C-alpha atoms as one frame of an Amber mdcrd trajectory, in Angstrom:
protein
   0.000   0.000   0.000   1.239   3.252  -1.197   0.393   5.543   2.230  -1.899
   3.871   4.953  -3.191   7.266   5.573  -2.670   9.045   2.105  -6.648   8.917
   1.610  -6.593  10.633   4.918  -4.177  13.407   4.739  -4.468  14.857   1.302
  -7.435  15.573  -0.835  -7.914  14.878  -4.838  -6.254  17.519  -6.699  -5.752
  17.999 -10.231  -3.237  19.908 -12.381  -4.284  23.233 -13.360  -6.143  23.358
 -16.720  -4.913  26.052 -19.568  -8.292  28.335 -20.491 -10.313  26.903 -22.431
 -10.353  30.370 -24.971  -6.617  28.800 -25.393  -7.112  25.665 -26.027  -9.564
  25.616 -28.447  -6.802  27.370 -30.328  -4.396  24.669 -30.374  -4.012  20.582
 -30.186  -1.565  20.901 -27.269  -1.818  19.302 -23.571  -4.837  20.406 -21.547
  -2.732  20.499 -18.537  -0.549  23.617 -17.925   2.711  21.833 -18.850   4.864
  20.724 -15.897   1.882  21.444 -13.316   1.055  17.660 -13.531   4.490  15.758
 -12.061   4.856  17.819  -8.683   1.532  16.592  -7.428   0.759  13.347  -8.759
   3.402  11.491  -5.811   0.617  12.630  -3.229  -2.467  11.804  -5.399  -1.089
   8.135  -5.876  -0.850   7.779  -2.181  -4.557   8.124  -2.032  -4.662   4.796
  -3.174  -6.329   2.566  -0.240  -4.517  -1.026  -1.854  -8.529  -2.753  -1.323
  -8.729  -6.442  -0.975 -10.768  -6.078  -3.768  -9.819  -2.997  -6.152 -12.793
  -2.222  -8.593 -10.781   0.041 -10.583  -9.578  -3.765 -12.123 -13.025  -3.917
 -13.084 -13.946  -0.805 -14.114 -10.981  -0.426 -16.173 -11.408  -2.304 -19.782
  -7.963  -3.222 -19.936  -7.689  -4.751 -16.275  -4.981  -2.402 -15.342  -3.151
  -3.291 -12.235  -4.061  -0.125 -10.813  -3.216  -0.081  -7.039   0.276  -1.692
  -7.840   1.539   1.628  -9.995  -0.098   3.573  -7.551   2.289   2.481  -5.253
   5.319   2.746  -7.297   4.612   6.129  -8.159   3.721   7.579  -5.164   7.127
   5.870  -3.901   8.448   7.917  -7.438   9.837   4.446  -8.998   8.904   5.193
 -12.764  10.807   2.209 -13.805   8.648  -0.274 -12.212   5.572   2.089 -12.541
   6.182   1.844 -16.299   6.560  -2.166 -15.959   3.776  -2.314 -14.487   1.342
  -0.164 -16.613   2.625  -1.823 -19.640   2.148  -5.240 -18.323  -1.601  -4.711
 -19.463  -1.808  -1.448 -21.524   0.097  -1.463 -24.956  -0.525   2.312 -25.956
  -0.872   4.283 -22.186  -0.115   6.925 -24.228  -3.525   7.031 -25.413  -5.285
   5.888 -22.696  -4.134   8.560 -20.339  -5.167  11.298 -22.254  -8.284  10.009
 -24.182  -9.922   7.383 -21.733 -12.886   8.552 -20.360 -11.925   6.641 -17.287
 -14.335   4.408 -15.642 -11.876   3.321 -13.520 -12.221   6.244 -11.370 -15.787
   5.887 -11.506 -15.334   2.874  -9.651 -12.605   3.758  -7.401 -13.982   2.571
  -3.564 -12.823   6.105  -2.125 -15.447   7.633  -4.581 -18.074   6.146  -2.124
 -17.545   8.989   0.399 -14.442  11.207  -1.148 -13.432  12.170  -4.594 -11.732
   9.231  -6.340  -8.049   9.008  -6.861  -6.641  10.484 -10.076  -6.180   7.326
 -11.577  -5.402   8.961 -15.150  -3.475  11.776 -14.038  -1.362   9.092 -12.887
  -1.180   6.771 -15.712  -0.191  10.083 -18.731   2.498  11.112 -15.642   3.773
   7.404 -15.714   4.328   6.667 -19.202   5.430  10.270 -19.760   8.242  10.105
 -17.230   9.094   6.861 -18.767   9.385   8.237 -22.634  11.567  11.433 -20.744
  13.809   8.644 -19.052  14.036   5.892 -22.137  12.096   3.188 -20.069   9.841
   2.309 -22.946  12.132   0.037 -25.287  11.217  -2.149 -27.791  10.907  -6.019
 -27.097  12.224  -7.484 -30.608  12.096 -11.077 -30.717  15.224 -13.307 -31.412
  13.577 -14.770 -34.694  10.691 -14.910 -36.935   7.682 -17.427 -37.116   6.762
 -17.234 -40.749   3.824 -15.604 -40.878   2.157 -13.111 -41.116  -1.148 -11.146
 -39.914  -3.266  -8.699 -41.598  -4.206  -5.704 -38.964  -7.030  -4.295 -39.878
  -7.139  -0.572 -38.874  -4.218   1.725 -37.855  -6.101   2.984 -33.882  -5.059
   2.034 -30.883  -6.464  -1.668 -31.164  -4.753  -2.281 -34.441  -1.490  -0.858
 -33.143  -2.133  -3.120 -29.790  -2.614  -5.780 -32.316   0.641  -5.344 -34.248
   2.528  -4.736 -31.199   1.388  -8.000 -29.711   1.881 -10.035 -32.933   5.565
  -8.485 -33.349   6.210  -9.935 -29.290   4.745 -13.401 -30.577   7.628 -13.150
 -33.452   5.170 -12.962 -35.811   5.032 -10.420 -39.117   2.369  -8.168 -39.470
   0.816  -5.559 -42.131  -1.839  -3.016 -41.323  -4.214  -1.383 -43.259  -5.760
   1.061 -43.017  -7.911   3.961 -44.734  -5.071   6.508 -43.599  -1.631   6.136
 -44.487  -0.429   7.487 -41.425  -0.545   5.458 -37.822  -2.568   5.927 -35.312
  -5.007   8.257 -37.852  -8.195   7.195 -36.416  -7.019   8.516 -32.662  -6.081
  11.937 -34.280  -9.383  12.147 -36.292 -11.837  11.015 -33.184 -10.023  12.946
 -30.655 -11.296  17.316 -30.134  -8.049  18.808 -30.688  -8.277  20.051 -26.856
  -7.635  16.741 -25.734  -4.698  15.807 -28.765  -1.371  17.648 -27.819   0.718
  18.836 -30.808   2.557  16.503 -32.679   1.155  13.442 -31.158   0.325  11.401
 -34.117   4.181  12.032 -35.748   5.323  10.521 -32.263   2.976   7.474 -32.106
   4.173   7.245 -35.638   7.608   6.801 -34.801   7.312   5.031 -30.907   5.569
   2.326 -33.148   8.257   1.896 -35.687  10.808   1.441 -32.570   8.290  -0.922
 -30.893   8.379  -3.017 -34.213  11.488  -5.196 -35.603  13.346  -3.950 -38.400
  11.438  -6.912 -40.904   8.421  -5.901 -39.794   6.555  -4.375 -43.077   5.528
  -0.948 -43.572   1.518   0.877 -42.899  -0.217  -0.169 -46.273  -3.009   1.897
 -47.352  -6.197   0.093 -47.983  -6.112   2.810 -51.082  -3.544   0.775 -52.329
């Protein structure tokens, strides 16, 4: 357990938001940039550890939730970022796009404000891009085959990511030439920071082995 009385001492608090006059300008962070890190130590320790946590439930992914709670309130991104990714392929998106239901079923919500559960998660696999944490996992050989990916989101890059782990070849297409199209075209620009898709773009070639082949348009 992160802080046996974290739940007790500090109160849910978010970073501060940029106006939204701004951001309606722009595709950048919603979040005041650097107001989210200095916080988020406390806000994990609000994490009460529960016998049973229904965040696992109310999360679609099954995210072990109370366990990177703990890491990051103890500020061990390494371990944090092990453990996120042990169930989420792309946090990236998930932090910033998920409407998160985990917090909706967070067991301090039933008499205090839920712990920031996704302030936590975009901190975690933020820190662990800043500190090269995030590394590809290229297997030794091939199978032989390969897999058609339909769709170039978040699933179909899950999908790809998953197949290259399993040694096995995979081509996606897609009705967008560039990766991870569909999250930049669903997303309000408030809530897609700048440049986002170009990283994905390239995060997903390094996740990938060098034989894997390239995005295919269904176009083509």
């Amino acid at each position: 357990m992160a802080d046996p009385k974290g739940f007790l001492n500090h109160g849910r608090e978010v970073a501060t938001s940029r106006p939204v006059e701004e951001r309606v300008k722009d595709w950048n962070e919603v979040y005041v940039p650097g107001s989210l890190l200095p916080i988020i130590s406390k806000q994990a320790s609000r994490c009460m550890d529960c016998g049973i946590p229904f965040c696992h439930n109310g999360c679609p992914l099954g995210n072990l939730i109370p366990e990177w709670n703990d890491y990051a309130y103890r500020e061990d991104w390494g371990a944090a970022s092990e453990r996120l990714h042990a169930t989420n392929n792309f946090p990236e998106f998930t932090g910033r796009l998920c409407p998160a239901p985990c917090e909706s079923a967070c067991v301090l919500g039933i008499n205090q404000p839920p712990v920031t559960i996704k302030n936590v998660e975009v901190s975690i696999i933020d820190k662990a891009w800043e500190t090269g944490d995030v590394a590809p996992q290229i297997p030794e050989r091939l199978s032989g085959k390969t897999v058609a990916v339909i769709g170039s989101g978040p699933a179909g890059l899950a999908a790809a990511q998953q197949l290259t782990r399993a040694a096995t070849r995979w081509r996606c297409t897609s009705g967008r030439t560039a990766s991870a199209a569909c999250c930049a075209t669903a997303s309000p620009s408030s809530r897609w920071r700048s440049g986002t898709s170009t990283a994905v773009s390239s995060r997903c070639a390094r996740r990938a082995p060098a034989s894997a082949p390239a995005w295919r348009s269904a176009a083509t």
